[in-house]
C-alpha positions as YAML, in Angstrom:
chain: A
units: angstrom
residues:
- id: 1
  name: MET
  ca: [0.00, 0.00, 0.00]
- id: 2
  name: LYS
  ca: [1.22, 3.41, -0.76]
- id: 3
  name: LYS
  ca: [1.07, 6.47, 1.42]
- id: 4
  name: THR
  ca: [2.30, 9.68, -0.13]
- id: 5
  name: ILE
  ca: [2.71, 13.26, 0.95]
- id: 6
  name: VAL
  ca: [2.75, 15.83, -1.83]
- id: 7
  name: THR
  ca: [5.25, 18.54, -1.02]
- id: 8
  name: ILE
  ca: [5.47, 20.42, -4.30]
- id: 9
  name: GLY
  ca: [3.26, 23.51, -4.18]
- id: 10
  name: VAL
  ca: [1.94, 23.24, -7.74]
- id: 11
  name: LEU
  ca: [0.86, 19.63, -7.29]
- id: 12
  name: LEU
  ca: [-0.62, 20.43, -3.90]
- id: 13
  name: THR
  ca: [-2.61, 23.30, -5.40]
- id: 14
  name: PHE
  ca: [-3.86, 21.06, -8.23]
- id: 15
  name: ASN
  ca: [-4.81, 18.29, -5.81]
- id: 16
  name: CYS
  ca: [-6.65, 20.76, -3.54]
- id: 17
  name: PHE
  ca: [-8.58, 22.19, -6.51]
- id: 18
  name: TYR
  ca: [-9.40, 18.71, -7.77]
- id: 19
  name: ALA
  ca: [-10.36, 17.53, -4.30]
- id: 20
  name: GLN
  ca: [-12.89, 20.38, -3.95]
- id: 21
  name: ASN
  ca: [-14.92, 18.84, -6.77]
- id: 22
  name: ILE
  ca: [-15.01, 15.38, -5.20]
- id: 23
  name: PRO
  ca: [-18.01, 14.48, -3.04]
- id: 24
  name: LYS
  ca: [-17.40, 14.36, 0.71]
- id: 25
  name: GLU
  ca: [-18.68, 10.77, 0.72]
- id: 26
  name: TYR
  ca: [-15.73, 9.79, -1.50]
- id: 27
  name: PHE
  ca: [-13.23, 10.76, 1.20]
- id: 28
  name: GLU
  ca: [-15.28, 9.11, 3.94]
- id: 29
  name: LEU
  ca: [-15.35, 5.85, 1.99]
- id: 30
  name: VAL
  ca: [-11.62, 6.02, 1.21]
- id: 31
  name: LYS
  ca: [-10.93, 6.49, 4.92]
- id: 32
  name: LYS
  ca: [-13.13, 3.48, 5.69]
- id: 33
  name: ALA
  ca: [-11.36, 1.44, 2.98]
- id: 34
  name: ASP
  ca: [-7.98, 2.32, 4.51]
- id: 35
  name: SER
  ca: [-9.23, 1.22, 7.93]
- id: 36
  name: LEU
  ca: [-10.46, -2.09, 6.53]
- id: 37
  name: TYR
  ca: [-7.10, -2.63, 4.81]
- id: 38
  name: ASN
  ca: [-5.29, -1.98, 8.11]
- id: 39
  name: ILE
  ca: [-7.25, -4.77, 9.83]
- id: 40
  name: HIS
  ca: [-6.51, -7.10, 6.88]
- id: 41
  name: ASP
  ca: [-10.12, -7.14, 5.61]
- id: 42
  name: TYR
  ca: [-8.88, -6.78, 2.04]
- id: 43
  name: LYS
  ca: [-12.02, -7.80, 0.18]
- id: 44
  name: ASN
  ca: [-14.23, -5.29, 2.03]
- id: 45
  name: SER
  ca: [-11.51, -2.68, 1.70]
- id: 46
  name: ALA
  ca: [-11.43, -3.18, -2.07]
- id: 47
  name: ASN
  ca: [-15.20, -3.07, -2.35]
- id: 48
  name: THR
  ca: [-15.29, 0.13, -0.28]
- id: 49
  name: TYR
  ca: [-12.77, 1.74, -2.63]
- id: 50
  name: SER
  ca: [-15.11, 0.81, -5.49]
- id: 51
  name: GLU
  ca: [-18.00, 2.46, -3.64]
- id: 52
  name: ALA
  ca: [-15.86, 5.60, -3.27]
- id: 53
  name: PHE
  ca: [-15.09, 5.67, -6.99]
- id: 54
  name: LYS
  ca: [-18.79, 5.20, -7.78]
- id: 55
  name: THR
  ca: [-19.66, 8.34, -5.75]
- id: 56
  name: ASN
  ca: [-17.29, 10.29, -7.99]
- id: 57
  name: GLY
  ca: [-18.53, 9.07, -11.38]
- id: 58
  name: TRP
  ca: [-16.16, 6.08, -11.22]
- id: 59
  name: LYS
  ca: [-13.17, 8.42, -11.03]
- id: 60
  name: GLY
  ca: [-10.57, 8.04, -8.32]
- id: 61
  name: MET
  ca: [-7.46, 9.84, -7.22]
- id: 62
  name: PRO
  ca: [-4.35, 7.93, -8.38]
- id: 63
  name: ASN
  ca: [-3.16, 7.12, -4.86]
- id: 64
  name: ASP
  ca: [-6.59, 5.73, -3.99]
- id: 65
  name: ARG
  ca: [-6.64, 3.64, -7.18]
- id: 66
  name: TYR
  ca: [-3.21, 2.27, -6.27]
- id: 67
  name: ASN
  ca: [-4.38, 1.39, -2.77]
- id: 68
  name: ALA
  ca: [-7.52, -0.21, -4.20]
- id: 69
  name: ALA
  ca: [-5.28, -2.34, -6.43]
- id: 70
  name: CYS
  ca: [-3.32, -3.42, -3.36]
- id: 71
  name: SER
  ca: [-6.52, -4.40, -1.58]
- id: 72
  name: TRP
  ca: [-7.76, -6.35, -4.61]
- id: 73
  name: ALA
  ca: [-4.40, -8.08, -4.94]
- id: 74
  name: MET
  ca: [-4.38, -9.06, -1.27]
- id: 75
  name: ALA
  ca: [-8.00, -10.29, -1.64]
- id: 76
  name: ASN
  ca: [-6.75, -12.49, -4.52]
- id: 77
  name: VAL
  ca: [-8.81, -10.73, -7.20]
- id: 78
  name: PRO
  ca: [-6.12, -9.97, -9.80]
- id: 79
  name: ASP
  ca: [-8.48, -8.72, -12.53]
- id: 80
  name: SER
  ca: [-9.62, -5.81, -10.38]
- id: 81
  name: ALA
  ca: [-6.07, -5.16, -9.15]
- id: 82
  name: PHE
  ca: [-4.80, -4.93, -12.72]
- id: 83
  name: PHE
  ca: [-7.75, -2.77, -13.77]
- id: 84
  name: ASN
  ca: [-6.81, -0.15, -11.16]
- id: 85
  name: LEU
  ca: [-3.07, -0.33, -11.83]
- id: 86
  name: GLU
  ca: [-3.47, -0.15, -15.60]
- id: 87
  name: ARG
  ca: [-5.82, 2.79, -15.21]
- id: 88
  name: ILE
  ca: [-3.35, 4.88, -13.21]
- id: 89
  name: ALA
  ca: [-0.44, 3.84, -15.44]
- id: 90
  name: SER
  ca: [-2.24, 4.81, -18.65]
- id: 91
  name: LYS
  ca: [-4.45, 7.73, -17.54]
- id: 92
  name: SER
  ca: [-2.37, 9.28, -14.74]
- id: 93
  name: SER
  ca: [1.09, 8.36, -16.04]
- id: 94
  name: TYR
  ca: [1.91, 6.55, -12.78]
- id: 95
  name: ASN
  ca: [5.70, 6.36, -12.67]
- id: 96
  name: ASN
  ca: [6.83, 5.14, -9.25]
- id: 97
  name: TYR
  ca: [8.65, 2.15, -10.69]
- id: 98
  name: ASN
  ca: [10.79, 1.49, -7.62]
- id: 99
  name: HIS
  ca: [7.77, 1.29, -5.36]
- id: 100
  name: ILE
  ca: [5.50, -0.85, -7.51]
- id: 101
  name: ILE
  ca: [8.10, -3.55, -8.16]
- id: 102
  name: LYS
  ca: [8.86, -3.90, -4.43]
- id: 103
  name: ASP
  ca: [5.39, -3.49, -2.96]
- id: 104
  name: SER
  ca: [4.68, -6.71, -1.08]
- id: 105
  name: ASP
  ca: [0.93, -6.27, -1.58]
- id: 106
  name: LEU
  ca: [1.43, -6.81, -5.30]
- id: 107
  name: MET
  ca: [3.79, -9.81, -5.16]
- id: 108
  name: GLY
  ca: [0.93, -12.16, -6.04]
- id: 109
  name: LEU
  ca: [0.54, -10.36, -9.37]
- id: 110
  name: HIS
  ca: [4.15, -10.85, -10.54]
- id: 111
  name: SER
  ca: [3.50, -14.24, -12.17]
- id: 112
  name: ASP
  ca: [0.49, -12.94, -14.13]
- id: 113
  name: LYS
  ca: [1.11, -12.31, -17.85]
- id: 114
  name: ARG
  ca: [-0.24, -8.76, -17.41]
- id: 115
  name: TRP
  ca: [2.50, -7.82, -14.93]
- id: 116
  name: SER
  ca: [5.38, -7.33, -17.40]
- id: 117
  name: PRO
  ca: [3.47, -5.02, -19.78]
- id: 118
  name: LEU
  ca: [2.21, -3.00, -16.81]
- id: 119
  name: ILE
  ca: [5.71, -2.63, -15.40]
- id: 120
  name: GLU
  ca: [7.07, -1.64, -18.80]
- id: 121
  name: LEU
  ca: [4.45, 1.12, -19.02]
- id: 122
  name: VAL
  ca: [5.32, 2.36, -15.52]
- id: 123
  name: LYS
  ca: [9.01, 2.31, -16.47]
- id: 124
  name: LEU
  ca: [8.29, 4.32, -19.65]
- id: 125
  name: ASN
  ca: [6.27, 6.81, -17.61]
- id: 126
  name: LYS
  ca: [9.21, 7.17, -15.24]
- id: 127
  name: GLU
  ca: [11.66, 7.71, -18.11]
- id: 128
  name: LYS
  ca: [9.38, 10.36, -19.68]
- id: 129
  name: ALA
  ca: [8.98, 12.15, -16.37]
- id: 130
  name: GLU
  ca: [12.74, 12.14, -15.80]
- id: 131
  name: GLU
  ca: [14.00, 12.85, -19.31]
- id: 132
  name: LYS
  ca: [14.72, 16.52, -18.58]
- id: 133
  name: LEU
  ca: [15.93, 15.95, -15.04]
- id: 134
  name: ASP
  ca: [19.47, 15.83, -13.74]
- id: 135
  name: ARG
  ca: [20.01, 12.02, -13.81]
- id: 136
  name: PRO
  ca: [22.73, 11.86, -11.13]
- id: 137
  name: LEU
  ca: [20.52, 13.91, -8.82]
- id: 138
  name: VAL
  ca: [17.52, 11.67, -9.55]
- id: 139
  name: ALA
  ca: [19.62, 8.59, -8.76]
- id: 140
  name: GLN
  ca: [20.80, 10.18, -5.51]
- id: 141
  name: LEU
  ca: [17.24, 11.12, -4.50]
- id: 142
  name: ASP
  ca: [16.00, 7.61, -5.38]
- id: 143
  name: SER
  ca: [18.72, 6.18, -3.16]
- id: 144
  name: ILE
  ca: [17.74, 8.48, -0.30]
- id: 145
  name: TYR
  ca: [14.07, 7.55, -0.77]
- id: 146
  name: GLN
  ca: [14.87, 3.82, -0.73]
- id: 147
  name: ASP
  ca: [16.99, 4.24, 2.37]
- id: 148
  name: ASP
  ca: [14.23, 6.19, 4.10]
- id: 149
  name: GLN
  ca: [11.27, 4.06, 2.99]
- id: 150
  name: GLY
  ca: [12.86, 0.62, 2.67]
- id: 151
  name: ASP
  ca: [12.49, -0.31, 6.33]
- id: 152
  name: ARG
  ca: [8.91, 0.96, 6.38]
- id: 153
  name: LEU
  ca: [8.03, -1.36, 3.48]
- id: 154
  name: LYS
  ca: [9.80, -4.25, 5.22]
- id: 155
  name: ALA
  ca: [7.82, -3.48, 8.37]
- id: 156
  name: GLN
  ca: [4.57, -4.02, 6.48]
- id: 157
  name: ASP
  ca: [5.78, -7.45, 5.38]
- id: 158
  name: ILE
  ca: [6.98, -8.42, 8.84]
- id: 159
  name: GLN
  ca: [3.78, -7.17, 10.46]
- id: 160
  name: SER
  ca: [1.61, -9.23, 8.12]
- id: 161
  name: LYS
  ca: [3.77, -12.35, 8.59]
- id: 162
  name: LEU
  ca: [4.86, -12.15, 12.23]
- id: 163
  name: GLY
  ca: [2.62, -9.50, 13.80]
- id: 164
  name: SER
  ca: [3.34, -6.14, 15.36]
- id: 165
  name: ASN
  ca: [4.44, -7.71, 18.67]
- id: 166
  name: SER
  ca: [7.30, -9.65, 17.09]
- id: 167
  name: GLU
  ca: [10.89, -8.71, 17.95]
- id: 168
  name: GLU
  ca: [11.73, -8.31, 14.25]
- id: 169
  name: TYR
  ca: [8.93, -5.77, 13.80]
- id: 170
  name: LYS
  ca: [9.87, -3.82, 16.93]
- id: 171
  name: ASN
  ca: [13.57, -3.74, 15.98]
- id: 172
  name: LEU
  ca: [12.80, -2.55, 12.47]
- id: 173
  name: TRP
  ca: [10.67, 0.32, 13.77]
- id: 174
  name: LYS
  ca: [13.36, 1.16, 16.30]
- id: 175
  name: ASN
  ca: [15.79, 1.60, 13.38]
- id: 176
  name: VAL
  ca: [13.25, 3.72, 11.48]
- id: 177
  name: HIS
  ca: [12.83, 6.01, 14.48]
- id: 178
  name: ILE
  ca: [16.58, 6.31, 14.95]
- id: 179
  name: LYS
  ca: [16.97, 7.36, 11.30]
- id: 180
  name: ASP
  ca: [14.07, 9.78, 11.51]
- id: 181
  name: TRP
  ca: [15.41, 11.42, 14.68]
- id: 182
  name: GLY
  ca: [18.88, 11.60, 13.17]
- id: 183
  name: LEU
  ca: [17.55, 13.40, 10.11]
- id: 184
  name: MET
  ca: [15.47, 15.72, 12.25]
- id: 185
  name: LEU
  ca: [18.52, 16.64, 14.35]
- id: 186
  name: LEU
  ca: [20.50, 17.36, 11.18]
- id: 187
  name: GLU
  ca: [17.72, 19.62, 9.92]
- id: 188
  name: ILE
  ca: [17.61, 21.49, 13.22]
- id: 189
  name: LYS
  ca: [21.38, 21.95, 13.10]
- id: 190
  name: GLU
  ca: [21.17, 23.30, 9.54]
- id: 191
  name: ILE
  ca: [18.40, 25.71, 10.52]
- id: 192
  name: GLN
  ca: [20.56, 27.01, 13.38]
- id: 193
  name: LEU
  ca: [23.45, 27.54, 10.98]
- id: 194
  name: CYS
  ca: [21.24, 29.68, 8.72]
- id: 195
  name: PHE
  ca: [20.58, 32.30, 11.42]
...
């Protein structure tokens, strides 16, 4: 499952404008779908995402479509999972290649014949989005992202396999918190240097 925070002002403004035109019920249903996913009720989570899309003329925000695909995949309904993934890849130019290939929720889809064409499309979207970017900087930022998010993705796997009370899960989150606090202290130090 993917959780994202948009930090670029232009995208945030667009998302806020777009979100104003979406019925309130859509957001309530998405919140309910997320809650169902978190308690591992994947089938009801997926169906609730579908209800949310229905309230909005069968349109969904890309992140919600992605999460719906994860719920469908975990509920072992690959047709619906692929429908949502193909929709965001073709209509929203979804390009988070590194995330989609490692997302444990989607592992059950990897052996499906539709997986390779989907991944190729996501990869093309990524290349198009990055063609005018500074490639070394993109690689460095990707590395930072993987370092920051890698343990969080592993935690999801460990939680689903061993539970949140397992030592492995607790140790992984301990490392995440150490990294987060370390970065926060560096940011505070840099802010102090600016004054």
